[in-house]
Structure formats: C-alpha cells, structure tokens
C-alpha cells in the first residue's frame, strides 16, 4: 500500500446547478443546491484513499460546522487527520460552484487554509519523511509550496505539484519538484513565451500537461507522448483534475511507470465526471481496474 501525504486545502463546496450561467449583473433561477466536502487538497486525499493508498492529510479547518463535517468526511474515507488543525479565528474554507452548460465556475474563499504555513508543515516533517510521495496544490500560501518543495528535495521524497489554481512559480520550485501537472492555461503562465514542445523537452518525465479531452502530454526522454483520455458522458467535471493528480501520485508511488500511470489516472478522472460532486464521483481502485 503506497503511503501518500497530501498537503493542501480543505473546504465545503456550495454547489448550485442551473441551465443558464448568469452574466455580470444577471439573476437566473437555479435548479438545485447542495453542500459537499471539497477543496483541492481534500479532494486529492479522498481520491488517493479510494484508490487504495495509505493517505495522511496535512491542513487546517475552522472550528465551525463545516470544519467538523470536513474532518468526519476524511475519517469516513479512511484519510488520517492526525495532522489536521482546527483554528479558532478563521472559518473553514468554502468554494462557491455554479454548474451550468456542462461545465463549472468556481470562487474559492481560503479561510483557515491560510494557516497552512511553513511552520505548521514543519511540525509534520516526520509524516512527510515517511511518505512514498507527497502531493501538493496551490490553494495554500505560496511560501508553503516553496518550503515543501525544498523540504522534499532535502528529504529525497518525491513531490507531485499540481499548480492549480494558476499563479507564477519561481524557477527553483519547478526544478525542486519531482513532477508537475499543469493544464494548458497553467503551463502558459508557468512557461510564458515558450513553446509547449520546448518546455516538455526541458523537463522529461517530469512535466505532464493535461489537455482535457485530448489527454496528457509529456516527453519521455526520446519523444513526445500523448496519452489519450477516455470519452464518457459528462455529468459534473468538478474534481476531475484532482482525481487525475491523486491517481497519478498513487501510480507513481507504486512504481507503475509513466505511460501506464497516466492511463490509470486518465481512467480514474474519466469515471469521476460521470457522477455529481467533486468527491461523489471519485472511483475506487476496483472500479478503475475493472474499466481499464
């Protein structure tokens, strides 16, 4: 069983579904409203646990109703919360999601996730050191991502950085991480002015650019490879990227290899969009293996 440590955000997703996406200054009637646990870090932790990994989460929630629900959800999915800290002076993070016209729009309020500081992560150093792979995203402070990249390099622990939401990264952070998984928009921001083919060759078996329905592109040291995605009927795309990153982390921790690992991750992501909710559609290991 692969040991995966996830450092990242937890939130409660407030999800509205509507036939029409409202424009600026426009009011439309929605169809439904639900609250479901989310946050990129939490989504990836739950996805990795469902795929058979031994998962520990490092993060923060508020001492509020949402925070308690988030922690209970981790426990029910088999994710260790020994390194989850309730804070008193900020609410739990929330994500406000509109599902309309086959896609989503999201506004994130970080809340307690801003307390995931380098000092806080330092206290969980042993859990990081013990991991087969560490998984991190960017809904937490920038300095924490930079600290974790340096720490994992020092500890010789593989680090997979999902650089979402998009923001610039220092060149040394990109060098320090073991794997980085931007989508096309994030890649353009990270490697501004450079052609995709150029940056893929610069980071062989490290840079994996996700291209939505096309698949995932990387350079294997000899040639550029596009691992195609699986075409399915889409119900809700929320959490598909988180499922992909979690599945890829599990695959790499298990030594599955890059192309096979991406196929596994693509399949997990494709299954995740066939059901409602960021975590609601995340598949089990059995479901992924049976569908491959």
Short mmCIF file of C-alpha atoms in Angstrom, two decimals:
data_model
loop_
_atom_site.label_atom_id
_atom_site.label_comp_id
_atom_site.label_asym_id
_atom_site.label_seq_id
_atom_site.Cartn_x
_atom_site.Cartn_y
_atom_site.Cartn_z
CA UNK A 1 0.00 0.00 0.00
CA UNK A 2 1.53 3.28 -1.14
CA UNK A 3 1.95 5.97 1.53
CA UNK A 4 0.67 9.29 0.19
CA UNK A 5 0.89 12.52 2.19
CA UNK A 6 -1.30 15.34 0.91
CA UNK A 7 -0.57 18.94 1.90
CA UNK A 8 -3.37 21.28 0.91
CA UNK A 9 -6.74 22.87 1.21
CA UNK A 10 -9.99 21.57 2.65
CA UNK A 11 -13.30 23.31 2.13
CA UNK A 12 -17.02 22.92 1.94
CA UNK A 13 -18.34 23.20 -1.60
CA UNK A 14 -21.60 25.13 -2.00
CA UNK A 15 -22.92 23.90 -5.33
CA UNK A 16 -25.69 25.43 -7.44
CA UNK A 17 -26.90 23.81 -10.64
CA UNK A 18 -28.57 25.87 -13.36
CA UNK A 19 -29.49 25.61 -17.04
CA UNK A 20 -28.04 29.08 -17.62
CA UNK A 21 -24.78 30.63 -16.40
CA UNK A 22 -25.52 34.17 -15.13
CA UNK A 23 -23.65 37.04 -16.69
CA UNK A 24 -22.48 40.16 -14.86
CA UNK A 25 -25.43 41.81 -13.11
CA UNK A 26 -27.79 39.00 -14.13
CA UNK A 27 -30.05 36.89 -11.89
CA UNK A 28 -31.21 33.45 -13.03
CA UNK A 29 -33.23 30.69 -11.37
CA UNK A 30 -31.22 27.68 -10.25
CA UNK A 31 -32.38 24.07 -10.14
CA UNK A 32 -30.72 22.70 -7.01
CA UNK A 33 -28.32 23.49 -4.16
CA UNK A 34 -26.06 21.11 -2.25
CA UNK A 35 -23.20 21.32 0.23
CA UNK A 36 -20.46 18.73 -0.29
CA UNK A 37 -16.90 18.45 1.10
CA UNK A 38 -14.22 19.72 -1.27
CA UNK A 39 -11.01 21.71 -1.58
CA UNK A 40 -8.25 20.59 -3.92
CA UNK A 41 -6.16 19.04 -1.16
CA UNK A 42 -9.10 17.23 0.41
CA UNK A 43 -10.35 16.01 -2.96
CA UNK A 44 -6.95 14.56 -3.79
CA UNK A 45 -6.61 12.92 -0.38
CA UNK A 46 -10.02 11.25 -0.66
CA UNK A 47 -9.36 10.17 -4.25
CA UNK A 48 -6.00 8.61 -3.31
CA UNK A 49 -7.57 6.76 -0.37
CA UNK A 50 -10.32 5.33 -2.58
CA UNK A 51 -7.63 4.14 -4.97
CA UNK A 52 -6.05 2.07 -2.22
CA UNK A 53 -3.34 4.34 -0.79
CA UNK A 54 -2.50 4.91 2.89
CA UNK A 55 -3.26 8.65 2.99
CA UNK A 56 -2.42 11.34 5.54
CA UNK A 57 -3.74 14.89 5.20
CA UNK A 58 -1.87 17.98 6.40
CA UNK A 59 -4.12 21.06 6.57
CA UNK A 60 -6.39 23.32 8.61
CA UNK A 61 -10.12 23.82 9.12
CA UNK A 62 -12.16 26.24 11.20
CA UNK A 63 -13.84 25.31 14.48
CA UNK A 64 -17.23 25.57 12.83
CA UNK A 65 -19.92 23.28 11.47
CA UNK A 66 -18.18 22.96 8.11
CA UNK A 67 -14.86 22.10 9.77
CA UNK A 68 -16.38 19.27 11.78
CA UNK A 69 -18.10 17.92 8.67
CA UNK A 70 -14.84 18.07 6.70
CA UNK A 71 -12.96 16.08 9.36
CA UNK A 72 -15.72 13.47 9.60
CA UNK A 73 -15.66 13.09 5.84
CA UNK A 74 -11.91 12.41 5.91
CA UNK A 75 -12.37 9.75 8.57
CA UNK A 76 -15.21 8.06 6.72
CA UNK A 77 -12.97 7.83 3.63
CA UNK A 78 -10.01 6.38 5.52
CA UNK A 79 -7.82 9.51 5.47
CA UNK A 80 -5.70 10.18 8.58
CA UNK A 81 -6.43 13.57 10.19
CA UNK A 82 -3.69 13.49 12.85
CA UNK A 83 -2.08 16.48 11.15
CA UNK A 84 -5.30 18.46 10.60
CA UNK A 85 -5.54 21.53 12.84
CA UNK A 86 -8.81 23.30 13.79
CA UNK A 87 -8.23 27.09 14.08
CA UNK A 88 -10.44 29.45 16.07
CA UNK A 89 -10.18 32.81 14.33
CA UNK A 90 -11.00 31.90 10.73
CA UNK A 91 -13.89 30.00 9.19
CA UNK A 92 -13.31 26.84 7.20
CA UNK A 93 -12.60 27.37 3.54
CA UNK A 94 -15.50 27.40 1.11
CA UNK A 95 -15.87 27.02 -2.64
CA UNK A 96 -18.89 28.51 -4.40
CA UNK A 97 -19.59 26.49 -7.53
CA UNK A 98 -22.01 27.07 -10.39
CA UNK A 99 -22.69 24.06 -12.60
CA UNK A 100 -24.20 25.18 -15.90
CA UNK A 101 -23.97 24.35 -19.59
CA UNK A 102 -21.84 21.25 -18.97
CA UNK A 103 -19.03 22.96 -17.05
CA UNK A 104 -18.29 24.73 -13.77
CA UNK A 105 -17.35 28.19 -12.48
CA UNK A 106 -15.78 28.38 -9.03
CA UNK A 107 -14.98 31.11 -6.47
CA UNK A 108 -12.77 29.92 -3.59
CA UNK A 109 -12.62 31.59 -0.14
CA UNK A 110 -9.49 30.15 1.52
CA UNK A 111 -10.38 30.83 5.16
CA UNK A 112 -8.48 28.54 7.55
CA UNK A 113 -6.38 27.19 4.69
CA UNK A 114 -4.22 30.32 5.04
CA UNK A 115 -2.93 28.81 8.31
CA UNK A 116 -1.11 26.07 6.42
CA UNK A 117 2.20 27.87 6.90
CA UNK A 118 5.79 26.58 6.60
CA UNK A 119 5.99 26.45 10.41
CA UNK A 120 2.84 24.34 10.56
CA UNK A 121 4.09 21.95 7.88
CA UNK A 122 7.44 21.67 9.68
CA UNK A 123 5.63 20.09 12.63
CA UNK A 124 4.51 17.27 10.32
CA UNK A 125 8.01 16.69 8.94
CA UNK A 126 8.14 13.05 10.05
CA UNK A 127 4.93 12.25 8.19
CA UNK A 128 6.42 13.82 5.05
CA UNK A 129 9.68 11.94 5.51
CA UNK A 130 7.79 8.64 5.80
CA UNK A 131 5.78 9.13 2.59
CA UNK A 132 6.34 7.35 -0.70
CA UNK A 133 5.12 10.51 -2.42
CA UNK A 134 3.85 13.96 -1.35
CA UNK A 135 1.05 15.72 -3.22
CA UNK A 136 0.52 19.49 -3.03
CA UNK A 137 -1.58 22.18 -4.79
CA UNK A 138 -1.83 25.99 -4.74
CA UNK A 139 -4.93 26.81 -2.66
CA UNK A 140 -2.50 27.38 0.22
CA UNK A 141 0.12 30.13 0.82
CA UNK A 142 2.80 30.44 -1.84
CA UNK A 143 5.62 30.33 0.72
CA UNK A 144 4.35 26.97 1.96
CA UNK A 145 4.55 25.44 -1.51
CA UNK A 146 8.10 26.77 -1.83
CA UNK A 147 9.05 25.39 1.59
CA UNK A 148 7.61 21.94 0.83
CA UNK A 149 9.47 21.79 -2.49
CA UNK A 150 12.75 22.49 -0.72
CA UNK A 151 11.97 20.12 2.17
CA UNK A 152 11.03 17.19 -0.07
CA UNK A 153 14.19 17.68 -2.11
CA UNK A 154 16.27 17.61 1.10
CA UNK A 155 14.44 14.53 2.39
CA UNK A 156 14.63 12.83 -1.05
CA UNK A 157 10.86 12.30 -1.03
CA UNK A 158 9.13 12.59 -4.44
CA UNK A 159 6.83 15.61 -4.68
CA UNK A 160 4.00 16.00 -7.20
CA UNK A 161 2.92 19.61 -7.59
CA UNK A 162 -0.48 20.30 -9.13
CA UNK A 163 -0.01 24.03 -9.91
CA UNK A 164 -3.67 24.97 -9.52
CA UNK A 165 -5.16 27.50 -9.13
CA UNK A 166 -2.83 29.12 -11.63
CA UNK A 167 -0.14 31.50 -10.39
CA UNK A 168 3.51 32.07 -11.32
CA UNK A 169 6.14 29.81 -9.76
CA UNK A 170 9.79 30.52 -9.05
CA UNK A 171 12.12 28.64 -11.36
CA UNK A 172 13.82 26.90 -8.44
CA UNK A 173 10.49 25.43 -7.28
CA UNK A 174 9.93 23.86 -10.68
CA UNK A 175 13.46 22.44 -10.52
CA UNK A 176 12.97 21.07 -7.00
CA UNK A 177 9.69 19.21 -7.51
CA UNK A 178 9.74 15.69 -8.91
CA UNK A 179 6.60 16.02 -11.04
CA UNK A 180 4.41 18.94 -12.12
CA UNK A 181 0.98 18.66 -13.75
CA UNK A 182 -0.31 21.94 -15.22
CA UNK A 183 -3.22 22.19 -17.59
CA UNK A 184 -2.68 24.15 -20.81
CA UNK A 185 -3.60 27.51 -19.24
CA UNK A 186 -1.35 26.91 -16.23
CA UNK A 187 1.52 25.80 -18.48
CA UNK A 188 1.29 29.03 -20.48
CA UNK A 189 1.52 31.03 -17.26
CA UNK A 190 4.43 28.99 -15.87
CA UNK A 191 6.46 28.97 -19.09
CA UNK A 192 5.42 32.27 -20.64
CA UNK A 193 6.79 32.86 -24.12
CA UNK A 194 8.00 29.27 -24.58
CA UNK A 195 6.58 26.71 -26.97
CA UNK A 196 4.99 23.62 -25.44
CA UNK A 197 7.38 21.29 -27.25
CA UNK A 198 10.36 23.22 -25.88
CA UNK A 199 9.35 23.03 -22.22
CA UNK A 200 8.33 19.38 -22.45
CA UNK A 201 11.82 18.50 -23.70
CA UNK A 202 13.30 20.64 -20.92
CA UNK A 203 11.55 18.54 -18.26
CA UNK A 204 11.45 14.91 -19.48
CA UNK A 205 9.31 12.54 -17.37
CA UNK A 206 8.58 15.44 -15.03
CA UNK A 207 6.25 17.86 -16.81
CA UNK A 208 2.83 16.40 -17.62
CA UNK A 209 0.49 18.84 -19.38
CA UNK A 210 -3.17 17.90 -19.13
CA UNK A 211 -5.16 18.80 -22.24
CA UNK A 212 -8.71 17.98 -21.20
CA UNK A 213 -10.50 15.72 -23.69
CA UNK A 214 -7.28 15.28 -25.70
CA UNK A 215 -5.34 13.60 -22.90
CA UNK A 216 -1.98 14.18 -21.21
CA UNK A 217 1.22 15.17 -22.99
CA UNK A 218 4.81 14.62 -21.81
CA UNK A 219 8.31 13.96 -23.13
CA UNK A 220 9.73 10.54 -22.22
CA UNK A 221 13.38 11.39 -22.93
CA UNK A 222 13.19 10.28 -26.56
CA UNK A 223 9.89 11.51 -27.94
CA UNK A 224 6.77 13.46 -27.09
CA UNK A 225 3.91 11.22 -25.95
CA UNK A 226 0.18 11.97 -25.84
CA UNK A 227 -1.72 9.56 -23.61
CA UNK A 228 -5.36 9.90 -24.75
CA UNK A 229 -8.21 10.47 -22.35
CA UNK A 230 -11.32 8.29 -22.13
CA UNK A 231 -14.51 9.69 -23.65
CA UNK A 232 -17.55 9.42 -21.36
CA UNK A 233 -20.88 11.11 -20.83
CA UNK A 234 -20.16 14.04 -18.50
CA UNK A 235 -22.38 14.83 -15.52
CA UNK A 236 -20.07 17.04 -13.40
CA UNK A 237 -16.45 17.96 -14.15
CA UNK A 238 -15.76 19.28 -10.63
CA UNK A 239 -12.87 17.31 -9.11
CA UNK A 240 -11.76 15.56 -12.30
CA UNK A 241 -8.33 17.20 -12.18
CA UNK A 242 -7.98 16.33 -8.51
CA UNK A 243 -8.85 12.71 -9.25
CA UNK A 244 -6.24 12.64 -12.02
CA UNK A 245 -3.50 14.03 -9.78
CA UNK A 246 -4.32 11.68 -6.91
CA UNK A 247 -4.38 8.67 -9.22
CA UNK A 248 -1.10 9.66 -10.85
CA UNK A 249 0.52 10.08 -7.42
CA UNK A 250 -0.68 6.63 -6.37
CA UNK A 251 0.52 5.09 -9.63
CA UNK A 252 3.97 6.68 -9.39
CA UNK A 253 4.31 5.72 -5.72
CA UNK A 254 3.56 2.13 -6.71
CA UNK A 255 6.18 2.24 -9.47
CA UNK A 256 3.61 1.82 -12.24
CA UNK A 257 5.65 3.76 -14.81
CA UNK A 258 4.76 6.98 -16.60
CA UNK A 259 2.62 5.93 -19.55
CA UNK A 260 0.77 3.20 -17.65
CA UNK A 261 0.39 5.53 -14.65
CA UNK A 262 -1.12 8.27 -16.83
CA UNK A 263 -3.53 5.76 -18.40
CA UNK A 264 -4.60 4.73 -14.89
CA UNK A 265 -5.02 8.39 -13.86
CA UNK A 266 -6.92 9.27 -17.04
CA UNK A 267 -9.32 6.40 -16.44
CA UNK A 268 -9.92 7.43 -12.84
CA UNK A 269 -10.58 11.02 -13.94
CA UNK A 270 -12.99 9.92 -16.66
CA UNK A 271 -15.01 7.88 -14.18
CA UNK A 272 -15.14 10.82 -11.76
CA UNK A 273 -17.09 13.05 -14.16
CA UNK A 274 -19.93 10.55 -14.57
CA UNK A 275 -21.39 11.37 -11.15
CA UNK A 276 -22.28 14.52 -9.19
CA UNK A 277 -19.85 16.26 -6.82
CA UNK A 278 -16.09 16.67 -6.60
CA UNK A 279 -15.77 13.65 -4.32
CA UNK A 280 -19.08 11.97 -5.12
CA UNK A 281 -17.80 10.57 -8.40
CA UNK A 282 -14.31 9.58 -7.31
CA UNK A 283 -13.86 5.89 -8.16
CA UNK A 284 -12.50 3.02 -6.11
CA UNK A 285 -9.42 1.05 -7.16
CA UNK A 286 -11.64 -1.85 -8.18
CA UNK A 287 -13.79 0.38 -10.42
CA UNK A 288 -10.74 1.77 -12.22
CA UNK A 289 -9.05 -1.59 -12.74
CA UNK A 290 -12.25 -3.23 -13.99
CA UNK A 291 -12.77 -0.45 -16.54
CA UNK A 292 -9.24 -0.49 -17.95
#
